[in-house]
Short mmCIF file of C-alpha atoms in Angstrom, two decimals:
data_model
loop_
_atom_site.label_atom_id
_atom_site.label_comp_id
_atom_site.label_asym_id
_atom_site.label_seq_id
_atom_site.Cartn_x
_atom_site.Cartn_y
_atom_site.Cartn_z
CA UNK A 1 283.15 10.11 -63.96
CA UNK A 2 280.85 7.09 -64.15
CA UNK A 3 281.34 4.59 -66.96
CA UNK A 4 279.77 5.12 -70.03
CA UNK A 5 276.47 2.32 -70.53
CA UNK A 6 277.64 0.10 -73.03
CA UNK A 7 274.57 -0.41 -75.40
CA UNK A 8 274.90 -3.09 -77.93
CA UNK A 9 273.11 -3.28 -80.98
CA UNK A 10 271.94 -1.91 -84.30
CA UNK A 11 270.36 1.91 -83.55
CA UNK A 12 267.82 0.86 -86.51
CA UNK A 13 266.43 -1.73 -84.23
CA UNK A 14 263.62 -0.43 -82.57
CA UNK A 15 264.40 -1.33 -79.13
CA UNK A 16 267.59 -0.24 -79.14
CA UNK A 17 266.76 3.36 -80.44
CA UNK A 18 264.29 3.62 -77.57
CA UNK A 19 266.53 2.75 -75.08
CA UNK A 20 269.11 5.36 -76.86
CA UNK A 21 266.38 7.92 -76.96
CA UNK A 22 266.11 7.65 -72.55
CA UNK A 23 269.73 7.48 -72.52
CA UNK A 24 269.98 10.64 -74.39
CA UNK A 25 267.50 12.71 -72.33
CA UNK A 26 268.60 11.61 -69.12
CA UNK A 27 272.33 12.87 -70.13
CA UNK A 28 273.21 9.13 -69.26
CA UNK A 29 276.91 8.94 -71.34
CA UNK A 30 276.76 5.64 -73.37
CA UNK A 31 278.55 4.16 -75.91
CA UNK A 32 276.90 2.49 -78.45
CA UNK A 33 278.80 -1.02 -79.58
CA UNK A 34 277.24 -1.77 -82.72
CA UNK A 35 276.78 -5.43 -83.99
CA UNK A 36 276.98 -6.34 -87.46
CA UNK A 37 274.38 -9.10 -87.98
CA UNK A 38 275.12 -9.89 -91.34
CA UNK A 39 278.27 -10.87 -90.19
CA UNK A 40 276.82 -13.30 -87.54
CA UNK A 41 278.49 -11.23 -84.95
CA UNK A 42 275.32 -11.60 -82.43
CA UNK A 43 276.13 -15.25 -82.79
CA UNK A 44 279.44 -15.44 -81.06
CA UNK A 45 280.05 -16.60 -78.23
CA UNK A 46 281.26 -13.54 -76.34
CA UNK A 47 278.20 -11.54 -77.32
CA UNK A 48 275.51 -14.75 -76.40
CA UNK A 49 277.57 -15.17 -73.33
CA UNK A 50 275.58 -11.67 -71.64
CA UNK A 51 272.36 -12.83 -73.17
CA UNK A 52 269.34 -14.39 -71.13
CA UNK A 53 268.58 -16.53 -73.76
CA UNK A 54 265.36 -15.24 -75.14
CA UNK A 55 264.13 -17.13 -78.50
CA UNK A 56 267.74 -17.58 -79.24
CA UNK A 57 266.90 -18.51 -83.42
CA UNK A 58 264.12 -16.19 -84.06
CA UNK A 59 264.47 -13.41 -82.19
CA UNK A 60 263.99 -10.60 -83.58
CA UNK A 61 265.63 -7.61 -80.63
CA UNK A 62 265.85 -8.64 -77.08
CA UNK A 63 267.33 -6.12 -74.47
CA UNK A 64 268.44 -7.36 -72.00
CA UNK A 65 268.74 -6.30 -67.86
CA UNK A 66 271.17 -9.30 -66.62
CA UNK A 67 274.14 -7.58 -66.80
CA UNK A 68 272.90 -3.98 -66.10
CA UNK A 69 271.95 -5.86 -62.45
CA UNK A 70 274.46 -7.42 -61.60
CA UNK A 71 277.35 -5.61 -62.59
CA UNK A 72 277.63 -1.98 -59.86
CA UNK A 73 280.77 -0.54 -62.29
CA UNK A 74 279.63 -0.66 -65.41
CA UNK A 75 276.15 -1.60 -66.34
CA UNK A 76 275.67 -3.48 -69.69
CA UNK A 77 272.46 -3.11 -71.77
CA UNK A 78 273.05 -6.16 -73.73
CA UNK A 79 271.02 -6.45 -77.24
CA UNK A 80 270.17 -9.59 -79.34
CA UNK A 81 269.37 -8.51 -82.21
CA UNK A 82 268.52 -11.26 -85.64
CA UNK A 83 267.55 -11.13 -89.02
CA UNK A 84 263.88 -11.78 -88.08
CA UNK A 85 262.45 -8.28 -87.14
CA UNK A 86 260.47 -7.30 -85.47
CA UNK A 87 257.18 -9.11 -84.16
CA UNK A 88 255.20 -8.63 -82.03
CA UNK A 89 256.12 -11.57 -80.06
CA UNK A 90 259.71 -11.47 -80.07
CA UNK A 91 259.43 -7.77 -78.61
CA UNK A 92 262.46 -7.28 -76.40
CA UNK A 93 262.11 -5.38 -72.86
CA UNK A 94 263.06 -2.42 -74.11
CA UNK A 95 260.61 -0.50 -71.49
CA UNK A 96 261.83 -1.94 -68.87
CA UNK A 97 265.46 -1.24 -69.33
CA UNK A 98 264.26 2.55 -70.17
CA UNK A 99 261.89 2.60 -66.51
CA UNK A 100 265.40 1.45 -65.19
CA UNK A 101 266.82 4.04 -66.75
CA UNK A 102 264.71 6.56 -65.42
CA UNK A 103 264.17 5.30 -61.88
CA UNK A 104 268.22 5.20 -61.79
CA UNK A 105 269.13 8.67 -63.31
CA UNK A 106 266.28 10.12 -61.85
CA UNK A 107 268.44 13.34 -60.52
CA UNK A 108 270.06 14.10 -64.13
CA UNK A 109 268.88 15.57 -67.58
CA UNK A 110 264.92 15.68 -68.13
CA UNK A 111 263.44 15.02 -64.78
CA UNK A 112 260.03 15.32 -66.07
CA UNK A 113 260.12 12.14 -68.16
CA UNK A 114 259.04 9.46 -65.48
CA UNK A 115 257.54 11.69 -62.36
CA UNK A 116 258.04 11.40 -58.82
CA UNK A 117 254.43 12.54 -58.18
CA UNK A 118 252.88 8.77 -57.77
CA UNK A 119 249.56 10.04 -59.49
CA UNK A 120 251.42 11.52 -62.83
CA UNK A 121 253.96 8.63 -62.92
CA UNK A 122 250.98 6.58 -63.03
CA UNK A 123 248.99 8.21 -66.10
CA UNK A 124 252.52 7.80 -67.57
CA UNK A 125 252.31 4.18 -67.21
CA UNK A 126 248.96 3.94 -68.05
CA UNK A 127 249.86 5.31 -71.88
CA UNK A 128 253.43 3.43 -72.02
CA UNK A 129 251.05 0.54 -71.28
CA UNK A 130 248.78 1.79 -73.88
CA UNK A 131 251.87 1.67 -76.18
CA UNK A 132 253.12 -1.62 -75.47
CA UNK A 133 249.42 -3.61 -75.84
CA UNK A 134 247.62 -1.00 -78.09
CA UNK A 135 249.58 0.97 -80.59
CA UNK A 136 252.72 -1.74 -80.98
CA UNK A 137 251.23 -5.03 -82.37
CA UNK A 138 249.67 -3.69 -85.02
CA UNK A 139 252.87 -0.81 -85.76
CA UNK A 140 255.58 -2.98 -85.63
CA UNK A 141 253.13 -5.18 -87.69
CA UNK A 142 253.18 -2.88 -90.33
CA UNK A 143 257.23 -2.17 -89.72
CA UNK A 144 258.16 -5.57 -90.01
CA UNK A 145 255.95 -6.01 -93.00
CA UNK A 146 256.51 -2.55 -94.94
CA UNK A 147 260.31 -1.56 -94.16
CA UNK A 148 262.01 -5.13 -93.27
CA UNK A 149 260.14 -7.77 -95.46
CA UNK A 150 261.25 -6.29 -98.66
CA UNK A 151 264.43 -5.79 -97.23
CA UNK A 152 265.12 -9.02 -96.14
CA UNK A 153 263.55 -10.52 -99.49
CA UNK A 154 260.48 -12.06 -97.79
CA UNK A 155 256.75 -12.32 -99.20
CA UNK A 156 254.77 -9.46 -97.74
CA UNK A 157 251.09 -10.63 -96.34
CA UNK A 158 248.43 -8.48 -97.45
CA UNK A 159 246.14 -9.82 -94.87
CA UNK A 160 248.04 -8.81 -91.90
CA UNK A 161 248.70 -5.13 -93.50
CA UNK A 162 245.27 -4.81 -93.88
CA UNK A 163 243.99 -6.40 -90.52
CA UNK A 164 247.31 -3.93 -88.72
CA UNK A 165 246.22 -0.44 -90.92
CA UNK A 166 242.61 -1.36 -89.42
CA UNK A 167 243.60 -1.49 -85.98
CA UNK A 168 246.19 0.93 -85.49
CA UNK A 169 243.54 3.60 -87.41
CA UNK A 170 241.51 2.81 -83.97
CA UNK A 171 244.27 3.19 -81.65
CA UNK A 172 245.32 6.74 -83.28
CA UNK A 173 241.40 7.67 -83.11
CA UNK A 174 241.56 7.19 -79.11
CA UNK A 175 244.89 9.30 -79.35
CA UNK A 176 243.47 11.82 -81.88
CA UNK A 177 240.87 12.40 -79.17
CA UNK A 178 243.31 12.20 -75.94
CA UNK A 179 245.75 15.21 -77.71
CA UNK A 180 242.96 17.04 -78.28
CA UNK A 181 242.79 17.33 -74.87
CA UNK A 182 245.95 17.64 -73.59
CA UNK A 183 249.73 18.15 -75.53
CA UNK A 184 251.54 14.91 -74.73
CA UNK A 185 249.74 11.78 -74.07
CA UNK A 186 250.02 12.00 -70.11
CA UNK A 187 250.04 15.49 -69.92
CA UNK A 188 251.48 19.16 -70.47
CA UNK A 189 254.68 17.67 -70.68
CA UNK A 190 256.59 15.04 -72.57
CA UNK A 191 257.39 11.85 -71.22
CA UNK A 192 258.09 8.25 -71.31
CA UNK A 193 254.93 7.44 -72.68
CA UNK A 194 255.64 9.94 -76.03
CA UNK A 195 258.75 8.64 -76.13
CA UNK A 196 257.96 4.57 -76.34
CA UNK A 197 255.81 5.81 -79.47
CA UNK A 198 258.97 7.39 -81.15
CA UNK A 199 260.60 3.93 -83.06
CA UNK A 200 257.96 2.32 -84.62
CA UNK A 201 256.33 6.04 -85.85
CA UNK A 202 259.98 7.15 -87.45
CA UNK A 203 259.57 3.74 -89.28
CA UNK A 204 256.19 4.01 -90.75
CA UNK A 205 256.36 8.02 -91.41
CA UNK A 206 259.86 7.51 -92.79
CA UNK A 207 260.00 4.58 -94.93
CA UNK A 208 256.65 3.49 -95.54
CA UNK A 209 253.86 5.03 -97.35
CA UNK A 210 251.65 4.81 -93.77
CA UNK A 211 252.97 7.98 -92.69
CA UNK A 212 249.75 9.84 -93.54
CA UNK A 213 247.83 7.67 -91.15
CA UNK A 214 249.32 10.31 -88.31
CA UNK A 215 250.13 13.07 -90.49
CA UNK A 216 246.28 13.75 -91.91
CA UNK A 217 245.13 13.49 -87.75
CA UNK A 218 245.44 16.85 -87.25
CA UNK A 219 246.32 16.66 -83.17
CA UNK A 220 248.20 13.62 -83.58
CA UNK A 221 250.00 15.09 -87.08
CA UNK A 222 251.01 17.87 -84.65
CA UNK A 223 251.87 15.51 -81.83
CA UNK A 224 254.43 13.98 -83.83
CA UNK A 225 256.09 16.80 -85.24
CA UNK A 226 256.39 18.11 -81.59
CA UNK A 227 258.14 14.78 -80.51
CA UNK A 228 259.90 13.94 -83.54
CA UNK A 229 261.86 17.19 -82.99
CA UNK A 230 263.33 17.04 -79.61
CA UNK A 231 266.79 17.18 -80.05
CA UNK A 232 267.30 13.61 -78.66
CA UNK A 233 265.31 12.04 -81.52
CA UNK A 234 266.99 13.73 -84.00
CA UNK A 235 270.20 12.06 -82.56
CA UNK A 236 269.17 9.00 -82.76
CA UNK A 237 267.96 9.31 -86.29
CA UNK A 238 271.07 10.11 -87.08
CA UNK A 239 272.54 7.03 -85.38
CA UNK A 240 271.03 4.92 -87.89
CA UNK A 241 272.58 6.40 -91.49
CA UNK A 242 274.80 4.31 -92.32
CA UNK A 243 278.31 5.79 -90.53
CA UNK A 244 281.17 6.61 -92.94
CA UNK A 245 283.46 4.33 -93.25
CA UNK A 246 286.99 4.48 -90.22
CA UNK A 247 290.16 5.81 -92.75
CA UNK A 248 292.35 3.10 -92.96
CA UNK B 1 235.55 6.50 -50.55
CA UNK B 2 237.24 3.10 -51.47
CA UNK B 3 238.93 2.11 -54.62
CA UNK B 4 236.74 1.16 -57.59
CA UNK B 5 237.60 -1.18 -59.99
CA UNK B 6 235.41 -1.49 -63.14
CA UNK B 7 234.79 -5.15 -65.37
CA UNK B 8 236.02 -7.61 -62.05
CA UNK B 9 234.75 -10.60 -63.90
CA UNK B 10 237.40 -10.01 -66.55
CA UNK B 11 241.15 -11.82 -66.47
CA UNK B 12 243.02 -8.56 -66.64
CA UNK B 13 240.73 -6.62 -63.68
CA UNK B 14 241.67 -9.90 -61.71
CA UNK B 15 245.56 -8.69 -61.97
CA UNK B 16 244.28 -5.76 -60.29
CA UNK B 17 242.16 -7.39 -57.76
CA UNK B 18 244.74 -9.78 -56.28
CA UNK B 19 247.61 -6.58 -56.34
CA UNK B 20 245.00 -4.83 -53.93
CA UNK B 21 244.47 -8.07 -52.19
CA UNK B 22 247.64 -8.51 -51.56
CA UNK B 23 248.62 -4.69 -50.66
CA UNK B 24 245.77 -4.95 -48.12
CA UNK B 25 243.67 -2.22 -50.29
CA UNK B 26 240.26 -1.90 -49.85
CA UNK B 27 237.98 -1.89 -52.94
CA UNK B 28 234.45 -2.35 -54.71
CA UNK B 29 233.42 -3.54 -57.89
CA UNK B 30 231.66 -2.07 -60.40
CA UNK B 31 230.18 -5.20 -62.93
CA UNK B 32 230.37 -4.18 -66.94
CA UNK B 33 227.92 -6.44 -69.24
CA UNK B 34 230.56 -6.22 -72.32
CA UNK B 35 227.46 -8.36 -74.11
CA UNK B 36 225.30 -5.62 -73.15
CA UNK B 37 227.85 -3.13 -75.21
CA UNK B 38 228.48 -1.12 -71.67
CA UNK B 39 232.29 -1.25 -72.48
CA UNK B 40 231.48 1.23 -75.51
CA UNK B 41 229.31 3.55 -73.43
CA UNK B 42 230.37 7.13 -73.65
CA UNK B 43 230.64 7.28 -70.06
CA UNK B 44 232.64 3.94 -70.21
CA UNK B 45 234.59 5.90 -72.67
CA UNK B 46 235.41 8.61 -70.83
CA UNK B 47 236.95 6.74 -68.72
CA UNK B 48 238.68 3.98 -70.45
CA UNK B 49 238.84 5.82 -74.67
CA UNK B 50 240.13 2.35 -75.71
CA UNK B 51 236.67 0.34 -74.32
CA UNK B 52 238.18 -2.12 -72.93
CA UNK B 53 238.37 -3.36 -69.13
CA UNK B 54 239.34 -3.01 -66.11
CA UNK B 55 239.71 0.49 -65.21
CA UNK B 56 239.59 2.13 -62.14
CA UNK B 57 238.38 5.07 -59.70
CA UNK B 58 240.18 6.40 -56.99
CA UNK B 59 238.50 9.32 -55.77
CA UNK B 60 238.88 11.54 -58.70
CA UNK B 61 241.72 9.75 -60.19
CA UNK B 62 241.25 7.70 -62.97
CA UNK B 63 243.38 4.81 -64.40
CA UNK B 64 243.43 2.28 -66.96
CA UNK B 65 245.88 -0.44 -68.02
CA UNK B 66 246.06 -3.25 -65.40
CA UNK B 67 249.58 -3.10 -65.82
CA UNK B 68 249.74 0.10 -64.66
CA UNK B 69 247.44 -0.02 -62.16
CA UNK B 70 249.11 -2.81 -60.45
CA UNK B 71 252.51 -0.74 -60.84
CA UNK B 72 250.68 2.57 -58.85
CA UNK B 73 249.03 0.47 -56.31
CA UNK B 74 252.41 -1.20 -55.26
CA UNK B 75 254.56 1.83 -55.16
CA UNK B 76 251.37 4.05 -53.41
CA UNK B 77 251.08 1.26 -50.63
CA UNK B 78 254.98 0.19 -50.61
CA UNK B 79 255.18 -0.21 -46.54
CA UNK B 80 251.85 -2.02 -46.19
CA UNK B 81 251.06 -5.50 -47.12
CA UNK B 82 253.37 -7.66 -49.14
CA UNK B 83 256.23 -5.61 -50.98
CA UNK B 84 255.29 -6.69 -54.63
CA UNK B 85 258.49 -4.41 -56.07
CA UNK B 86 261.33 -5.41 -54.34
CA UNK B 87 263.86 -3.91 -52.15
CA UNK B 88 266.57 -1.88 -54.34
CA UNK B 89 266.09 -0.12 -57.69
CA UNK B 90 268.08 -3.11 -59.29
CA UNK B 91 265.36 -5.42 -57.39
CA UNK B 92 262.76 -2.87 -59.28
CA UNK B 93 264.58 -3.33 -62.50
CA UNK B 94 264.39 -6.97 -62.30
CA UNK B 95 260.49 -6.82 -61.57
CA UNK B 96 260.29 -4.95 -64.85
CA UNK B 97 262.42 -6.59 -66.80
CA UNK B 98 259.98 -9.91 -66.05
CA UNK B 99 256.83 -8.20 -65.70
CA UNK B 100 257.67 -6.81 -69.42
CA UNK B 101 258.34 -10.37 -70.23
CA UNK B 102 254.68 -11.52 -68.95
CA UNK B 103 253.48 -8.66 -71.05
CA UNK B 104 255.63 -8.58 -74.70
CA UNK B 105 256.16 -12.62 -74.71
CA UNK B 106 253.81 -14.44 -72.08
CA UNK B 107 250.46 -12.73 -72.82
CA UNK B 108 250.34 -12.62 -76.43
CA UNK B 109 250.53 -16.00 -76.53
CA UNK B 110 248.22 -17.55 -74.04
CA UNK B 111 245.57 -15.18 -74.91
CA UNK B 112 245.41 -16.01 -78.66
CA UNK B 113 244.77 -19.79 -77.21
CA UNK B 114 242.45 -18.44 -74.50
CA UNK B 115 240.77 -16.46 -77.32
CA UNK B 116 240.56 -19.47 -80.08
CA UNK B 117 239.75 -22.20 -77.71
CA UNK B 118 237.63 -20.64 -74.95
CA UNK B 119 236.31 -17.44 -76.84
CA UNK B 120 236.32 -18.09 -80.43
CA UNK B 121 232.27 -18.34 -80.34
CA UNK B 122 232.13 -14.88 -79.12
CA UNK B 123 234.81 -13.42 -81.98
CA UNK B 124 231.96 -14.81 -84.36
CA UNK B 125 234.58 -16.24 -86.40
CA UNK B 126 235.46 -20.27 -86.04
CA UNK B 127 238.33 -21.67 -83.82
CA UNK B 128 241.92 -20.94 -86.23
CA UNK B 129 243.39 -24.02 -85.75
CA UNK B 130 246.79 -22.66 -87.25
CA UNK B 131 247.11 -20.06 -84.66
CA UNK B 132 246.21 -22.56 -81.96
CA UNK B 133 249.52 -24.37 -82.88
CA UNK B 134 251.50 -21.61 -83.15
CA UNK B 135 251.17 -20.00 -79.85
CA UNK B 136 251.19 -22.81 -78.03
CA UNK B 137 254.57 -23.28 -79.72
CA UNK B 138 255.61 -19.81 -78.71
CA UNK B 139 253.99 -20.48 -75.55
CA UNK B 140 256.41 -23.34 -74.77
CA UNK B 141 259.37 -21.42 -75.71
CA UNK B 142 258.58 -18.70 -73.39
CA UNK B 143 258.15 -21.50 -70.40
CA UNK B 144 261.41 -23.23 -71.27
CA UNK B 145 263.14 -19.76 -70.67
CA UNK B 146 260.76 -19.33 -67.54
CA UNK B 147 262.20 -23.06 -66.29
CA UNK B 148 265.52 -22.20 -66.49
CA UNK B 149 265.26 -19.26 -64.92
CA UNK B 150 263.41 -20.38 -61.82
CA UNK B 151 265.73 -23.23 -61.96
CA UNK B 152 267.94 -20.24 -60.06
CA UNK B 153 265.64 -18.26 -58.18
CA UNK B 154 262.38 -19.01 -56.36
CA UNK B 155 259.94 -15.94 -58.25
CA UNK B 156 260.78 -14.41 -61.57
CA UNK B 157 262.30 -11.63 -60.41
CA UNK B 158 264.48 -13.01 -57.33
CA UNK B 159 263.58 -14.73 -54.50
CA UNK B 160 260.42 -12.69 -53.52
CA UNK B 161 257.18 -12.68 -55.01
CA UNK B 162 256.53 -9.40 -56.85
CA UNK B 163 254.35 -8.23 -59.20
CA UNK B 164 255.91 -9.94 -62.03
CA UNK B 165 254.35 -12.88 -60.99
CA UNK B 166 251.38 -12.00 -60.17
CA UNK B 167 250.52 -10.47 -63.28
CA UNK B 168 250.89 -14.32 -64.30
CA UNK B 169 247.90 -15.69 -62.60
CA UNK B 170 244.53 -14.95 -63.92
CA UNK B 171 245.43 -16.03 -67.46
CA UNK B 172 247.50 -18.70 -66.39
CA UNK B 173 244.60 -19.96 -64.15
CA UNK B 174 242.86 -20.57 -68.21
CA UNK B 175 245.52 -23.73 -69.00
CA UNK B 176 243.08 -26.01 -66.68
CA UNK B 177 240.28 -24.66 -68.52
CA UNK B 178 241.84 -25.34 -71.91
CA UNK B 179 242.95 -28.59 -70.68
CA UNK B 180 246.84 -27.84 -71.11
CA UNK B 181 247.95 -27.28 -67.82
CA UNK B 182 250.22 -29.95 -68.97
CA UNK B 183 252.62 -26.85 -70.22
CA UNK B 184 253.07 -26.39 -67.11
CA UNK B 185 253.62 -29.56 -65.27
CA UNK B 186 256.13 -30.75 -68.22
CA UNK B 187 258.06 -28.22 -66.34
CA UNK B 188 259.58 -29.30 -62.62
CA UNK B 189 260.30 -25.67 -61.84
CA UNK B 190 257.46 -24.03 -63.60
CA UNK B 191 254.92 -26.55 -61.96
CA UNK B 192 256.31 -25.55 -58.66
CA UNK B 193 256.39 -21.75 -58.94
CA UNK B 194 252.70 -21.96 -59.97
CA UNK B 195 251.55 -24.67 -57.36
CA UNK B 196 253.31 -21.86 -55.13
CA UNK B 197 251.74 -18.52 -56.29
CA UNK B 198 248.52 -20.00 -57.44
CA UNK B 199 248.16 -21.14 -53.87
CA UNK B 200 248.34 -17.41 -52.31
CA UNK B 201 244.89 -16.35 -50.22
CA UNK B 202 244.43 -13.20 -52.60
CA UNK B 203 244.68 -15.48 -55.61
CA UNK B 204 242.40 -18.09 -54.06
CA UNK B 205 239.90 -15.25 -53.38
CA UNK B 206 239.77 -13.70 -56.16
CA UNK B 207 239.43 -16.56 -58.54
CA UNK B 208 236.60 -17.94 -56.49
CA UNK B 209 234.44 -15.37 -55.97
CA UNK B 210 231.64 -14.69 -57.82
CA UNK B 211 231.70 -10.81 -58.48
CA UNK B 212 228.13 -9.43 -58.48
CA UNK B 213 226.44 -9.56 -62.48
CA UNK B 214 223.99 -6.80 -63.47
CA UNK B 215 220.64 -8.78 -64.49
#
C-alpha cells in the first residue's frame, strides 16, 4: 500500500485545492496536514525546513516539488502558505506539482485527464497555459481583492477590480466561443485544463458577487455547472468548511 | 509540409523557435504585422481566439501557447536533438516545477519592465514609473532564489539544460536592451548560467536573424 501524499496547507488556498482536486481524481490517497497560519505555524522551523524558499515574507501559496523529488517513500507536497493571498505574482507551482501528478499516476483513477496521445495532451496544455497567463491574473485579481481583502481588513482598489472585471470578461468571451464548440475546453472530455479553472471560479461564483460574469454566458454558465459537479470538486469544497472541532 | 510558426519576430514565438532549433525541427515562418491589426484577423482568430502570438501549424494541427508548444515539441521529438525534459519523470517534474517558475514568477515581472520601458509608446499610455520599481523589485527576488539555486546545480532543473531554461532566453535577452543586465551580473551564478545558455547556437540564431517583415 503506497504512502499516503502528505499535502500541507489550507484547502481554501487555491493552490492547494487544485492540487487536492488531481489528487482526488487520480485515486492518489493523501492526507491533508493542515497549517494554521494565524497561528504562525508556516513559520516554524520544521515546516520552512521542506520549503524552497520562494518570497519567504510575502508569499502568498507556494507548492512546492523538493521533497516530492527527492524523497522515493513518501513524496511530500510541501505548501507555504501566508497571510498575503493570492497575487498574481506570488502564484505557487501548483500546475506543475498536478502535471507530476498526472505523469506519475498515469495508470490509476481518471486516465483521461492528461492524455497519452501527444496531439490531445498538447491542446490540454495549450488551455492549462491559457489558464495560467489568461484567465488567472485577472481571477485571482478579483479573489484576492473581493474574498481576502475584506477578510484580512485591507483597503480594496477599485482600479484593479475594474481593470481585472475588464479583462477576464475577454478571456470568458474566447471561452464562451471555444465551448460552443466543443464540451470541455480541450475536448469531449474533461481534463487538466477544466480542472486548473476550478479554484479561482468556486471563489468568485461563491463568495463574490462576480459569479454572474460565467453564470449569464450561457456555454460557459453550463461549463461550470458541468465541472463544478464532479464528485472530486465537491470534495474539496467540502475540505474548506471549517471542520468541527476533535472531542476533547 | 514543415512546421509553421506564426508572429517569429515576437519574444514568446522565439521560445518556440530555439525549442525547434534545438530538437533539430524543421520550420517556416509566417510574419504577423500586429500594427497592421493582423493578430485580430478572423482567420488569425481562428487560429489563436485570444489574438495574440505565436501560434503554430503542423499539418492540420493547430497550437497556441508557447509554453505548450515548446512542451509538445520536446516530448514529440524526445530521441532526436538535445533532450530538453530530462531523463526520469522526477527529472520531468523538476523541469515543470522551474519552467512554472519562469512562467507564474519570472515573466510577470520582466515583461511589465519590458512593457513600461521598451513598449510603453505603443500601450499609448506614458512609462508608470511605480510599476517600473516594483517589478524590478520582484524581479530581484525571483533571481536571488534563482542564485541560490544554481549555486547547486548547473541548469534550473538539474544539471542538464531543459526547457526550463530555455523558456528564459528571449525575454531575458531584453535586460541589455533596458540597460539592466546588471540584475544579472550582481549575481555570480546567475551571470554564469546565462553567459552559458545565452551562448547556445539555436539561441545565437534565433536572436540574430532577421525574420522576413511583410511590406
Amino acid at each position: 500500500m503506497a504512502t499516503p501524499v502528505k499535502v500541507y496547507g489550507p484547502p481554501m488556498s487555491t493552490a492547494v485545492s487544485r492540487v487536492l482536486a488531481c489528487l482526488l481524481e487520480k485515486d492518489v490517497n493523501f492526507q491533508l496536514i493542515p497549517v494554521d497560519m494565524s497561528k504562525g505555524e508556516h513559520k516554524k522551523p520544521d515546516y520552512l525546513k521542506i520549503q524552497v524558499p520562494f518570497y519567504p515574507r510575502f508569499c502568498s501559496l507556494c507548492v512546492c516539488l523538493h521533497n516530492l523529488l527527492n524523497q522515493k517513500a513518501s513524496p511530500v507536497t510541501a505548501l507555504r502558505p501566508s497571510p498575503i493571498f493570492p497575487r498574481r505574482e506570488h502564484l505557487p507551482q501548483s500546475r506543475a506539482i498536478c502535471r507530476y501528478v498526472l505523469e506519475k499516476y498515469a495508470n490509476q483513477g481518471n486516465k483521461r485527464l492528461y492524455s497519452t496521445n501527444p496531439l490531445e495532451k498538447a491542446s490540454i496544455e495549450q488551455w492549462v497555459e491559457a489558464e495560467g497567463q489568461s484567465f488567472n491574473p485577472p481571477s485571482s485579481a478579483l479573489v484576492f481583492q473581493l474574498a481576502f481583502a475584506p477578510r484580512m481588513k485591507l483597503k480594496q482598489d477599485m482600479g484593479v477590480i475594474k481593470q481585472s472585471e475588464e479583462k477576464l470578461n475577454k478571456v470568458l468571451d474566447v471561452y464562451e466561443q471555444r465551448l460552443g464548440e466543443s464540451r470541455f475546453l480541450a475536448g469531449d472530455e474533461f481534463t487538466l485544463a477544466d480542472l486548473s479553472h476550478l479554484p479561482n471560479t468556486q471563489y468568485l461564483v461563491s463568495v463574490t458577487d462576480k459569479g454572474e460574469m460565467f453564470t449569464k454566458r450561457k456555454n460557459v454558465g453550463r461549463w461550470w455547472s458541468e465541472i463544478s459537479g464532479r464528485d472530486s470538486w465537491k470534495k474539496v469544497v467540502d475540505l474548506e468548511k471549517p471542520q468541527p472541532p476533535k472531542s476533547a | 509540409m514543415v512546421v509553421k510558426v506564426y508572429g517569429p519576430d515576437f519574444a514568446s514565438a522565439k521560445r518556440v523557435l530555439v525549442c525547434l532549433i534545438e530538437k533539430e525541427v524543421e520550420f517556416e515562418t509566417v510574419p504577423i504585422d500586429i500594427i497592421k491589426g493582423q493578430n485580430k484577423d478572423p482567420d488569425f482568430l481562428n487560429l489563436q481566439p485570444f489574438g495574440v502570438v505565436p501560434v503554430i501549424q503542423d499539418e492540420d494541427y493547430t497550437l497556441f501557447e508557447s509554453r505548450a508548444i515548446i512542451r509538445y515539441y520536446a516530448e514529440k521529438y524526445k530521441s532526436q536533438g538535445t533532450d530538453l525534459l530530462g531523463k526520469s519523470i522526477e527529472e520531468r517534474g523538476a523541469v515543470e516545477q522551474w519552467l512554472e517558475v519562469e512562467a507564474q514568477n519570472y515573466h510577470p515581472a520582466i515583461c511589465t519592465l519590458v512593457i513600461e520601458i521598451l513598449f510603453a509608446h505603443k500601450k499609448g499610455s506614458p512609462s508608470d514609473a511605480k510599476a517600473i520599481e516594483e517589478s524590478e523589485k520582484k524581479l530581484g527576488k525571483v533571481l536571488d532564489i534563482y542564485e541560490e539555486r544554481l549555486s547547486k546545480s548547473k541548469y534550473l532543473a538539474g544539471n542538464f539544460f531543459s526547457l526550463a531554461d530555455l523558456s528564459h532566453l528571449p525575454f531575458t535577452k531584453y535586460l541589455a536592451d533596458m540597460g539592466k543586465m546588471y540584475l544579472n551580473e550582481e549575481r555570480k551564478h546567475v551571470k554564469a548560467w546565462w553567459d552559458d545558455i545565452s551562448n547556445r547556437p539555436s539561441w545565437k540564431k534565433v536572436s540574430s536573424s532577421r525574420w522576413p517583415l511583410l511590406e
